[in-house]
XYZ file of C-alpha atoms in Angstrom:
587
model
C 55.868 32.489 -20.970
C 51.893 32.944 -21.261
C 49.957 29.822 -19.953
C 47.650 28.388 -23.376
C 44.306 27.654 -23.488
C 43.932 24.054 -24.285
C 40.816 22.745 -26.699
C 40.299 18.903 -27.149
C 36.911 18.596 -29.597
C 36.506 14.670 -28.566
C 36.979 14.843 -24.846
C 36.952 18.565 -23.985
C 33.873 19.993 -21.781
C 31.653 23.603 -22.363
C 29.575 23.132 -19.456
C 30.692 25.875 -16.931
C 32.424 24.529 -13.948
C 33.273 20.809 -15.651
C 36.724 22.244 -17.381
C 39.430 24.731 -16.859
C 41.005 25.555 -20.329
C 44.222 23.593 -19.171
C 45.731 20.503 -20.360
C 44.461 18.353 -18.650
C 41.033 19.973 -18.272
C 40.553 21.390 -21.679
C 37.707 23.386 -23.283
C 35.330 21.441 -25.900
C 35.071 24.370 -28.479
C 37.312 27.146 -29.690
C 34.546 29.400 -29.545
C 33.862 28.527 -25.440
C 37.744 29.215 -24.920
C 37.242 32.525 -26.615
C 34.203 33.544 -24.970
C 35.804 32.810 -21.351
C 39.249 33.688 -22.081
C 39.059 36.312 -24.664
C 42.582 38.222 -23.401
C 44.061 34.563 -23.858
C 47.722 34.816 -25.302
C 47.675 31.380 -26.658
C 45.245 28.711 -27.452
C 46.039 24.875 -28.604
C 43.787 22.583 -30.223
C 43.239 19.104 -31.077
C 40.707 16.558 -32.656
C 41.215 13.873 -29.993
C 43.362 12.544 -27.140
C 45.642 10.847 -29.433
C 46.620 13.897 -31.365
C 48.992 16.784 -30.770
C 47.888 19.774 -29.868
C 48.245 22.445 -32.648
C 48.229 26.435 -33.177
C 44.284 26.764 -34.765
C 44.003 28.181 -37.909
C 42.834 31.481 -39.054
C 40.230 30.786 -40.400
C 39.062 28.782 -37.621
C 39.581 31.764 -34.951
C 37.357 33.850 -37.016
C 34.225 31.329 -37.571
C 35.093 31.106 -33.124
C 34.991 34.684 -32.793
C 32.009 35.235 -34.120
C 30.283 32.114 -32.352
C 32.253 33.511 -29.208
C 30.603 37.280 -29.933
C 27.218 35.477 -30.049
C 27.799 33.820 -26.251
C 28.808 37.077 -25.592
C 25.706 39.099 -26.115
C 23.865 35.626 -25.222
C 25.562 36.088 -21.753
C 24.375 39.676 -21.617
C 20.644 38.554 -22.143
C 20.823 36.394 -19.590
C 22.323 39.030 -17.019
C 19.545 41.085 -18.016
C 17.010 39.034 -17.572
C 17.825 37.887 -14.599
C 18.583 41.348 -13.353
C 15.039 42.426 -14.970
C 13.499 39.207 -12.842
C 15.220 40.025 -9.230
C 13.709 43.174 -9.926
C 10.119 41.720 -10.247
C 10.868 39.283 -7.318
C 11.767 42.183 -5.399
C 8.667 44.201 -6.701
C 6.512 41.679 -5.790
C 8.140 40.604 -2.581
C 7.426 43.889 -0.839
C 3.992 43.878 -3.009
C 2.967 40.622 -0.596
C 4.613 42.333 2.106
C 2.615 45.416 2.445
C -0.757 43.163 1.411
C 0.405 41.199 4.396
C 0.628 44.178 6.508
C -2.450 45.392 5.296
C -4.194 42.592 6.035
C -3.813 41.998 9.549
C -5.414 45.276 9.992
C -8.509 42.894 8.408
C -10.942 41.526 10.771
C -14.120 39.202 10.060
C -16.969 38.513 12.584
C -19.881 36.169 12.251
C -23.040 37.827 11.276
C -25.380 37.562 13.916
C -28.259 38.734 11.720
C -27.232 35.518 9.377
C -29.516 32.050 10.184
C -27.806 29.794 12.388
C -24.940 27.730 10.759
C -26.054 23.550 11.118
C -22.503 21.529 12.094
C -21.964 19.159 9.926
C -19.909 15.934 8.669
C -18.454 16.377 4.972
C -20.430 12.959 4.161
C -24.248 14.800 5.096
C -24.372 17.518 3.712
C -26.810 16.811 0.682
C -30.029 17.315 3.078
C -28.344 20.560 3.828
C -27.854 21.823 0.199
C -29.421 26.041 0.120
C -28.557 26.391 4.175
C -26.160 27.713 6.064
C -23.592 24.891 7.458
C -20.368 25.056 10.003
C -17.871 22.449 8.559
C -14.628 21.507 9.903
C -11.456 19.424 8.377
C -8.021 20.254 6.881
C -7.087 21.819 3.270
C -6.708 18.891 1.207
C -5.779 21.244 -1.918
C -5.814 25.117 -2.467
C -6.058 27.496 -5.387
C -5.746 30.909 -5.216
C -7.227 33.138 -8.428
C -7.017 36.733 -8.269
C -9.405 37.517 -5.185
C -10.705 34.369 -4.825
C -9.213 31.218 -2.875
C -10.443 27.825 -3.580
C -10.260 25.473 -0.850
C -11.237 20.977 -0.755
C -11.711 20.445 2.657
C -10.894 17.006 4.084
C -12.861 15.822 7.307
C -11.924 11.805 7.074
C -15.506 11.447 6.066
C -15.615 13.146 2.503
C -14.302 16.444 0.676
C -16.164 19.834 0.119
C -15.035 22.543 -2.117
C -15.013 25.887 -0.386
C -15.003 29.724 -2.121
C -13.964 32.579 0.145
C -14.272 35.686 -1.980
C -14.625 39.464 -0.613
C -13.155 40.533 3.023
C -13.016 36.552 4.168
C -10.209 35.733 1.721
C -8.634 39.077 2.475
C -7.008 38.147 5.932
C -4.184 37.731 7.504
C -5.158 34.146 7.827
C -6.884 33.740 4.125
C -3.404 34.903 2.946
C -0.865 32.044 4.491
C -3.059 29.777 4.540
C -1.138 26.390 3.832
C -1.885 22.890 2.674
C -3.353 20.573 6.199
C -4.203 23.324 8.031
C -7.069 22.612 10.109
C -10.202 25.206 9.788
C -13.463 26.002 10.591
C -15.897 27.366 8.073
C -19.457 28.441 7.966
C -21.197 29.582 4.822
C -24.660 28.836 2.176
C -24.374 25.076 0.856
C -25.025 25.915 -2.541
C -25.624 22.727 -5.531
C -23.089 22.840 -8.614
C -24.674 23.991 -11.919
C -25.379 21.217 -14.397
C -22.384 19.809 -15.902
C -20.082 21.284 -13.047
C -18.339 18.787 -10.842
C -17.004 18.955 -7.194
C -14.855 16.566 -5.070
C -17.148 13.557 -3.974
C -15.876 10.823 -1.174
C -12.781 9.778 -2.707
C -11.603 13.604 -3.668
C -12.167 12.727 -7.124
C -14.663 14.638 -9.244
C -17.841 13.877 -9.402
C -20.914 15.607 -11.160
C -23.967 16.766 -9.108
C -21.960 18.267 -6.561
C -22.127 21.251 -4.148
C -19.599 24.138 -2.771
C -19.894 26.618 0.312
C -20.055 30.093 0.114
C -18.002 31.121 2.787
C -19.610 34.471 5.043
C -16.856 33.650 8.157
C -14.529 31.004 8.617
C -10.784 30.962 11.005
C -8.113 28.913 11.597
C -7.871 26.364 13.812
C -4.329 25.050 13.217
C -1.769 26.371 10.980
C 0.316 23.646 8.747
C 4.254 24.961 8.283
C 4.750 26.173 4.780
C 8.672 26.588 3.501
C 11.071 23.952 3.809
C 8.607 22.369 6.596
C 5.351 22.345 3.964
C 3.868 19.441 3.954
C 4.355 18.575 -0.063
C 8.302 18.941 0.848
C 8.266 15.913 3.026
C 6.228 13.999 1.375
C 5.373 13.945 -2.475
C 4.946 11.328 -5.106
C 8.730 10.836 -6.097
C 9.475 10.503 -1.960
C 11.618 7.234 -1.261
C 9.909 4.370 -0.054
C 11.647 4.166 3.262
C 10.584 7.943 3.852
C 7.472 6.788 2.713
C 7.264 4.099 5.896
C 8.537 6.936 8.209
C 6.371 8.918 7.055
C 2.933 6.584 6.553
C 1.084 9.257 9.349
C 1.187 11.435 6.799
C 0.695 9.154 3.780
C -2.263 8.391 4.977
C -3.568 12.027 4.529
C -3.703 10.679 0.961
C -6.914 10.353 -1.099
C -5.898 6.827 -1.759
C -4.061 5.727 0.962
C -7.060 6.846 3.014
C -9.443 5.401 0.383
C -7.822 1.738 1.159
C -8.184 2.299 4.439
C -12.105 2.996 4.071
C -12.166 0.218 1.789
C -11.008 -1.894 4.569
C -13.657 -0.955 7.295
C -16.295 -1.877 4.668
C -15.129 -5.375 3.907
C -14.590 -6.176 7.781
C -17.898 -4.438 7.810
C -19.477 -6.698 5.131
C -17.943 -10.268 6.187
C -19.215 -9.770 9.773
C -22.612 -9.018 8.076
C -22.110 -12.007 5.743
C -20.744 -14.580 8.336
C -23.227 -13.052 11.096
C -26.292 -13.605 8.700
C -29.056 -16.173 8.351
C -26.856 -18.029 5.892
C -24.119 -18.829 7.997
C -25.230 -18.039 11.459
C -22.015 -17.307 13.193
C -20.596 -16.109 16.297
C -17.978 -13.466 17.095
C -16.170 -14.512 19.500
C -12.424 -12.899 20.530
C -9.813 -15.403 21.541
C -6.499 -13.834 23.022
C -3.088 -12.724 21.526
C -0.983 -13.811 24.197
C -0.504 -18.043 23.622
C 1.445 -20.804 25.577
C 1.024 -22.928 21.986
C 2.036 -22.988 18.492
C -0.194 -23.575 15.700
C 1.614 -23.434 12.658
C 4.866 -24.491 13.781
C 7.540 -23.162 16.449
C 9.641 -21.492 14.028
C 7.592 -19.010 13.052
C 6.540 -17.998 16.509
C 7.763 -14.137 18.653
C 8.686 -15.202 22.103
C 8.188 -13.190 25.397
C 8.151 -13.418 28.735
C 4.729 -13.235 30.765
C 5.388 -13.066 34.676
C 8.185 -15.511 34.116
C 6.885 -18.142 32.258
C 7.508 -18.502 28.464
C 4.566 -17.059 26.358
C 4.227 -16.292 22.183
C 2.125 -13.700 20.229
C -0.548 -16.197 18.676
C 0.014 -17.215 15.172
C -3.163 -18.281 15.052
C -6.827 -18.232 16.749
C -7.952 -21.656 15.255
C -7.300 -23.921 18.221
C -9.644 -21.123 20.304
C -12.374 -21.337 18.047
C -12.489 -25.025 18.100
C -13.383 -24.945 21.683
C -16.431 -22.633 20.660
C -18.290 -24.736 18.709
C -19.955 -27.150 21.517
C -20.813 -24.324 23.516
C -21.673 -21.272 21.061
C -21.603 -23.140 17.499
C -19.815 -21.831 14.588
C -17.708 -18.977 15.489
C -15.304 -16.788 13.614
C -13.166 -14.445 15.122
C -11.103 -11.219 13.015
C -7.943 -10.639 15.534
C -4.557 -9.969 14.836
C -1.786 -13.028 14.201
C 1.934 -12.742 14.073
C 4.403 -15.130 12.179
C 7.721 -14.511 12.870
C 8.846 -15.329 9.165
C 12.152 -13.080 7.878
C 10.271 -12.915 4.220
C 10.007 -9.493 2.452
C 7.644 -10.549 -0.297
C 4.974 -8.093 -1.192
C 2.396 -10.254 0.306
C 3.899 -10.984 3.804
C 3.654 -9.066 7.194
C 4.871 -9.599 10.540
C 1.377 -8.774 11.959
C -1.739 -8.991 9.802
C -5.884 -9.409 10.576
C -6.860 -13.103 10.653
C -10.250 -13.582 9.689
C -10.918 -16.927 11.036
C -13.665 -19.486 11.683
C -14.906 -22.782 12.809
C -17.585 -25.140 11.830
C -19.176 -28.188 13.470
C -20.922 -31.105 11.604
C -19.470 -30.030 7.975
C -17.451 -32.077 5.202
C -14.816 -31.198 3.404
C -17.211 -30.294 0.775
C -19.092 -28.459 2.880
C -15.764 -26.318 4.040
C -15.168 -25.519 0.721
C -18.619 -24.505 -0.463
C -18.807 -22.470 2.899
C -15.785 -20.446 2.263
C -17.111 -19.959 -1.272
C -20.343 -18.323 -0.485
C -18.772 -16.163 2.091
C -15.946 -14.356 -0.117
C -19.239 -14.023 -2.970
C -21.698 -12.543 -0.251
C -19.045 -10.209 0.994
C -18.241 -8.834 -2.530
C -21.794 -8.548 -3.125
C -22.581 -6.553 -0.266
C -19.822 -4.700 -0.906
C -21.532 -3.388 -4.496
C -24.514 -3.367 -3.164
C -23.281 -0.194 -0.512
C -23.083 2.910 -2.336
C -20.008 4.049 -0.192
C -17.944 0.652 -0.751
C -19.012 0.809 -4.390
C -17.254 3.992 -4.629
C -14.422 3.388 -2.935
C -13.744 0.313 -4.785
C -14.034 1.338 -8.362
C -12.341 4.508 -7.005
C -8.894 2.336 -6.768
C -9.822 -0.832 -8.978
C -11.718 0.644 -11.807
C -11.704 -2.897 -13.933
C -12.638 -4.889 -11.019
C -14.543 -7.784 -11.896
C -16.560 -9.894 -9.105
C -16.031 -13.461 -8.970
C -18.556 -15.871 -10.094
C -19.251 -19.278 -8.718
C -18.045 -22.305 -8.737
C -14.612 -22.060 -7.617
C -12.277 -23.867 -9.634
C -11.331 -27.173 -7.371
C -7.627 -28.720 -8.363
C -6.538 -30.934 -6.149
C -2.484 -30.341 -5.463
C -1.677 -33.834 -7.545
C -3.496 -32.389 -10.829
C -1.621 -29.046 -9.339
C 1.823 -30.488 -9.905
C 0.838 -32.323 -13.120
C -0.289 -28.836 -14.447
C 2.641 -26.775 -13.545
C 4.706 -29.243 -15.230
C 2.428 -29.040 -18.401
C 3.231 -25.138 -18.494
C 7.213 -25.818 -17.981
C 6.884 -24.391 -14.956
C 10.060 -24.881 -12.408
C 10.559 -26.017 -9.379
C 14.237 -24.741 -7.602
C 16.409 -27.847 -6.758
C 17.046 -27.866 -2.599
C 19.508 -29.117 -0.907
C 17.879 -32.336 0.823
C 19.579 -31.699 4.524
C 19.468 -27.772 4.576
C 16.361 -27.151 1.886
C 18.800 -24.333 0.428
C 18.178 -23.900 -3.398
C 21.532 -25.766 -5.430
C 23.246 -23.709 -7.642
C 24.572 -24.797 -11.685
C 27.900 -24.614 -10.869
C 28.162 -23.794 -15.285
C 25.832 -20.555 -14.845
C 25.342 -19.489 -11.192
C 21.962 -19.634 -11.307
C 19.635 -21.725 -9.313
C 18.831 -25.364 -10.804
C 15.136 -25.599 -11.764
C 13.805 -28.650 -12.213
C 10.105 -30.274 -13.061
C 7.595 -30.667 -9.981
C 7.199 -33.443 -8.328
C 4.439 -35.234 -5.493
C 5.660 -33.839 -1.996
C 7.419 -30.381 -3.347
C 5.801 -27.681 -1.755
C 4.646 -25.474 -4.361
C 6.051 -22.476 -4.003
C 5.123 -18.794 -3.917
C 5.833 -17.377 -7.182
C 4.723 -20.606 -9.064
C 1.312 -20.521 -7.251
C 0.681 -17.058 -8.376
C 1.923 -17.687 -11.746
C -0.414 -20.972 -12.129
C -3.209 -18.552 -10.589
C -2.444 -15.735 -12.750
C -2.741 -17.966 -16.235
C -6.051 -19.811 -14.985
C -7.100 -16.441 -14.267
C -10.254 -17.173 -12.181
C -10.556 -18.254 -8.047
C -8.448 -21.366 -7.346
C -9.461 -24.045 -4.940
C -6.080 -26.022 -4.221
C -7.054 -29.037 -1.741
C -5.705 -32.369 -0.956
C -1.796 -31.348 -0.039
C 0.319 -33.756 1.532
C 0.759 -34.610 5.172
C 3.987 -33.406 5.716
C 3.525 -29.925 4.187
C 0.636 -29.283 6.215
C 0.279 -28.478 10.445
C -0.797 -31.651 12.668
C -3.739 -30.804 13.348
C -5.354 -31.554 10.394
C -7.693 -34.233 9.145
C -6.113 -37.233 6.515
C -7.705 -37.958 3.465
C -8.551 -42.245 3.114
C -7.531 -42.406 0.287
C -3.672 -42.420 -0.762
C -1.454 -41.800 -3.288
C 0.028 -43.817 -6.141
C 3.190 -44.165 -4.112
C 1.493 -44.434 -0.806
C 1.528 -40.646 -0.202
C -1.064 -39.654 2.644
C -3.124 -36.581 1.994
C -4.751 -34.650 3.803
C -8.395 -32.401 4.002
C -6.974 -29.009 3.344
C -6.905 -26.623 0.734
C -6.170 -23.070 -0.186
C -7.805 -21.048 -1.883
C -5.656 -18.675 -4.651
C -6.593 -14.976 -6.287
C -5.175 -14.021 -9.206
C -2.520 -11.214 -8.660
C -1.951 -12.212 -5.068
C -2.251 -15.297 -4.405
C -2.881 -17.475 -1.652
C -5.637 -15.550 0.232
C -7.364 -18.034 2.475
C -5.894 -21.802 4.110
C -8.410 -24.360 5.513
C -8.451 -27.576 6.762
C -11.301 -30.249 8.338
C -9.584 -30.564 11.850
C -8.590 -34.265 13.134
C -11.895 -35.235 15.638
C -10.218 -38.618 16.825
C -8.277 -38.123 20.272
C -5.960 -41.091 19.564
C -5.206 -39.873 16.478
C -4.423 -36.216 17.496
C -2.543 -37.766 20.238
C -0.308 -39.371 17.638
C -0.324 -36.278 15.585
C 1.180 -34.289 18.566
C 4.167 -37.271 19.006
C 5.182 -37.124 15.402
C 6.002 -33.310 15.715
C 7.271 -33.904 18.926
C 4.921 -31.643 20.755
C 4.672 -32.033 24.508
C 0.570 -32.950 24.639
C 0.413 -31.349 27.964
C -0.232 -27.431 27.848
C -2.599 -28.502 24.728
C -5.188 -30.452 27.272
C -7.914 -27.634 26.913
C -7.502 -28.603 23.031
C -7.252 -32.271 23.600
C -10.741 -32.853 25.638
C -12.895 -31.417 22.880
C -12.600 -34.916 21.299
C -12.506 -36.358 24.411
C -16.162 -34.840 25.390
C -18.270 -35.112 22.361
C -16.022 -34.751 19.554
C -17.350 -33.924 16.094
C -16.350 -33.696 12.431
C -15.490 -29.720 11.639
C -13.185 -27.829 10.208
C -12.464 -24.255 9.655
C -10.124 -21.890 7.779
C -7.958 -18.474 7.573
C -8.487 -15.650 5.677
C -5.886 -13.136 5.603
C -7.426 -9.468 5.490
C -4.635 -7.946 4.303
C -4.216 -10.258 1.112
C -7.645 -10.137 0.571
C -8.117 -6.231 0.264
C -4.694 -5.993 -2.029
C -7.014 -8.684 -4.575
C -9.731 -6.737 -3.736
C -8.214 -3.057 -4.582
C -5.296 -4.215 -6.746
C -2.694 -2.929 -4.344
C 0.434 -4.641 -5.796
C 1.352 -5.300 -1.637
C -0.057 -5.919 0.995
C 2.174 -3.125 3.047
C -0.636 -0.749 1.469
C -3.577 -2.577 3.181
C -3.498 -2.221 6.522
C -2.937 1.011 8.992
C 0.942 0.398 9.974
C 2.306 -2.157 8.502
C 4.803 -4.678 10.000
C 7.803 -6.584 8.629
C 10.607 -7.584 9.261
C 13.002 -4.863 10.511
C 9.749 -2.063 10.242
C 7.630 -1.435 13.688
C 7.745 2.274 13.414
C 6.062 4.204 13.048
């Protein structure tokens, strides 16, 4: 007996491959089973699962028949067409092929009759404009129309739109030329017409422009094309993971790289700023490798150094402090580690501490300091040209901040985030892990209270709704590093405070932590018992209030965090070179 073909119209499948036109694996249509089994002896049909499958009617094989005729000659449009369009892709397969040929038999020489070509960087080429120039850099992007190939060249310092037209876009070269290849060119700087625009220093368009004419030009490097081109291993749908392999490349990136400028011209601007008659300080570079903590042991990456214990420094501050009686204020930008297992968008393993000291201040005068210097360095970086650019380029709303700083003091803090119902998780006293309702599974919130640290995502949150610079000062001994100075006054329930603050961006965060540093020896030497730290490798530290101690203080500012507020990069991953965090130090 003849096998049927089996039709289910609920459950049944007409997408080639997915069914089988058997019981089990039935056809969706009548028609479908007709058009791929049109010899069939036998075909069954049924609504749904839960019916029987039934002989089909008459006058439902003819309506099928003729939908089934239709797939036929459907089918046979398709084969044609796709027979018709192997034909072109052959045509124009051995088309390339013999231009390909063809043109390796074309050479190009520089004209010696030509004036000489001026080298050039991408970024000064504007004096240049109506002379002959040699550039150098990579294809950013390239368009090829007819006989004409449009190249943007890339040198790190700006973009240039190139034209090779004629015999120097009908090479060998010219012809498989691929995206990041690295080339030389030489050719008549020639200025846009009015209303035309051409690639300015963040690749974007911008008007009063110029091109090159190309007269000679070669390869220097060749890029892979094919499954090795550079927009198959990297493109805007990649994976983020492949996107940290891969950040060498990434960087190639008109914004990546534009961060990355971005970056030089605020460390560029806060030396100015902190450097200047206003502030008056030193550089100064303390070193990496540390036989003390700052900010707590846990946090700290241990190594060995010729046998004795050593850490990566989590901190320059206790450095700078010994500046200040022999060079004055100081400030130092060097790399600090924290060895913190936190994968928040605004925490690295490694990041640029921006960091300074100041003798003779007040808290006041801490706070007023680190003011002025985040308002001079925004200032300056408007008033560059090149920062300007780079700046709207990636944070086209951006606002500057204007002064004075909002000052909250963390008591008003707490009493404000419970005016806004905003939580606090309930920890576990002994372990500090958050306590789950046992009713939903969820973590128990609860109200703020004096001595909670606030945490992250409530800090931003507060930040976010005030929606201007936050000064938050005046946090509680405990939740705070022993070095720093107490407050006289106390709290209602005898809480000790202390001189510090932070100061909080909206959209990131915390960007900057300072502190007026304890000046007392006695009382440092206390400080250092109740953390049970061994006083002894911390002498060097100890004697500056033993010879001619002071009132100062000084503060953090993390690079990183301040560049994401700066750009609006949602993390801080995207503001620094390599980033490192937990579980990432490649590449």
């Amino acid at each position: 007996m003849a096998t049927p073909i089996y039709i289910d119209e609920s459950s049944g499948s007409d997408i080639p491959g997915s069914a089988h036109g058997t019981e089990t694996s039935p056809y969706h249509t009548l028609a479908y089973a007709l058009f791929t089994s049109p010899d069939a002896p036998k075909f069954l049909i049924r609504k749904d699962p839960n019916s029987p499958y039934t002989d089909p009617t008459q006058s439902a094989l003819k309506k099928a028949k003729k939908t089934a005729d239709g797939l036929v000659k459907k089918a046979k449009k398709a084969e044609e067409a796709a027979l018709k369009e192997q034909a072109e892709e052959k045509e124009a397969r051995e088309k390339r092929e013999k231009v390909l040929e063809e043109s390796k038999k074309v050479a190009i020489v520089e004209d010696p009759a030509l004036p000489p070509a001026t080298k050039a960087k991408l970024n000064a080429l504007e004096a240049l404009r109506g002379k002959r120039v040699r550039v150098f850099g990579w294809v950013h992007r390239l368009r090829v129309q007819k006989d004409i190939i449009f190249v943007v060249l890339r040198d790190g310092k700006g973009f240039l739109q190139c034209v090779l037209s004629g015999v120097v876009a009908q090479t060998y070269a010219a012809l498989t030329l691929t995206l990041e290849s690295s080339i030389e060119l030489t050719g008549t700087l020639t200025a846009l017409p009015e209303g035309k625009t051409a690639p300015g220093i963040s690749g974007k368009p911008e008007p009063n422009g110029h091109e090159l004419i190309v007269d000679w030009w070669k390869c220097i490097g060749a890029a892979p094309g094919g499954e090795e081109a550079f927009t198959n291993r990297l493109n805007e749908k990649s994976d983020p993971s492949i996107l940290s392999d891969l950040r060498h490349l990434v960087l190639r990136g008109e914004t990546s790289s534009s961060v990355i400028k971005l970056r030089s011209q605020l460390l560029a601007a806060f030396r100015d700023t902190l450097t200047g008659v206003n502030h008056g300080c030193m550089e100064v570079t303390p070193p990496c490798l540390v036989q003390t903590q700052v900010e707590g042991g846990s946090t700290l990456f241990e190594l060995t150094y010729y046998g004795q214990k050593a850490f990566l420094t989590q901190s320059s501050q206790l450095y700078l402090e010994t500046c200040l009686s022999s060079l004055g204020d100081v400030f130092c930008v060097q790399e600090s580690f924290r060895a913190e297992n936190s994968h928040t968008r605004r925490h690295l393993s490694e990041y640029t501490h921006l960091e300074a000291e100041l003798a003779f201040i007040t808290f006041d005068d801490l706070m007023t300091h680190i003011e002025a210097v985040i308002c001079e360095t925004v200032d300056r970086i408007l008033a560059n040209p090149l920062s300007r650019s780079l700046l709207y380029h990636l944070n086209p709303t951006f606002t500057p901040p204007t002064r004075p700083f909002l000052r909250l003091s963390y008591v008003s803090a707490i009493s404000w985030l419970n005016e806004h119902n905003i939580l606090h998780p309930l920890e576990d006293p002994l372990t500090g892990s958050p306590i789950l309702d046992p009713e939903t599974g969820k973590v128990k919130m609860v109200k703020h209270k004096v001595g909670d640290d606030i945490a992250e995502a409530a800090e931003r949150q507060m930040t976010d709704i005030i929606g201007r610079p936050v000064f938050l000062f005046g946090f509680p001994k405990e939740l705070k590093a022993f070095y720093m100075k107490r407050m006289e006054e106390v709290g209602e329930g005898g809480e000790v405070f202390t001189e510090s603050c932070d100061l909080l961006m909206p959209g990131v965060g915390e960007i900057v932590g300072g502190s007026m540093r304890i000046s007392d020896s006695e009382e440092l030497l206390a400080a250092y018992k109740r953390e049970g730290i061994d006083p002894g490798p911390y002498y060097w530290f100890t004697d500056q209030r033993k010879y001619g101690t002071c009132e100062h203080g000084g503060y953090g500012l993390g690079v990183e965090r301040f560049l994401a507020w700066l750009a609006n990069r949602y993390t801080v991953r995207e503001c620094c070179l390599y980033p490192r965090w937990p579980g990432r130090a490649t590449p």
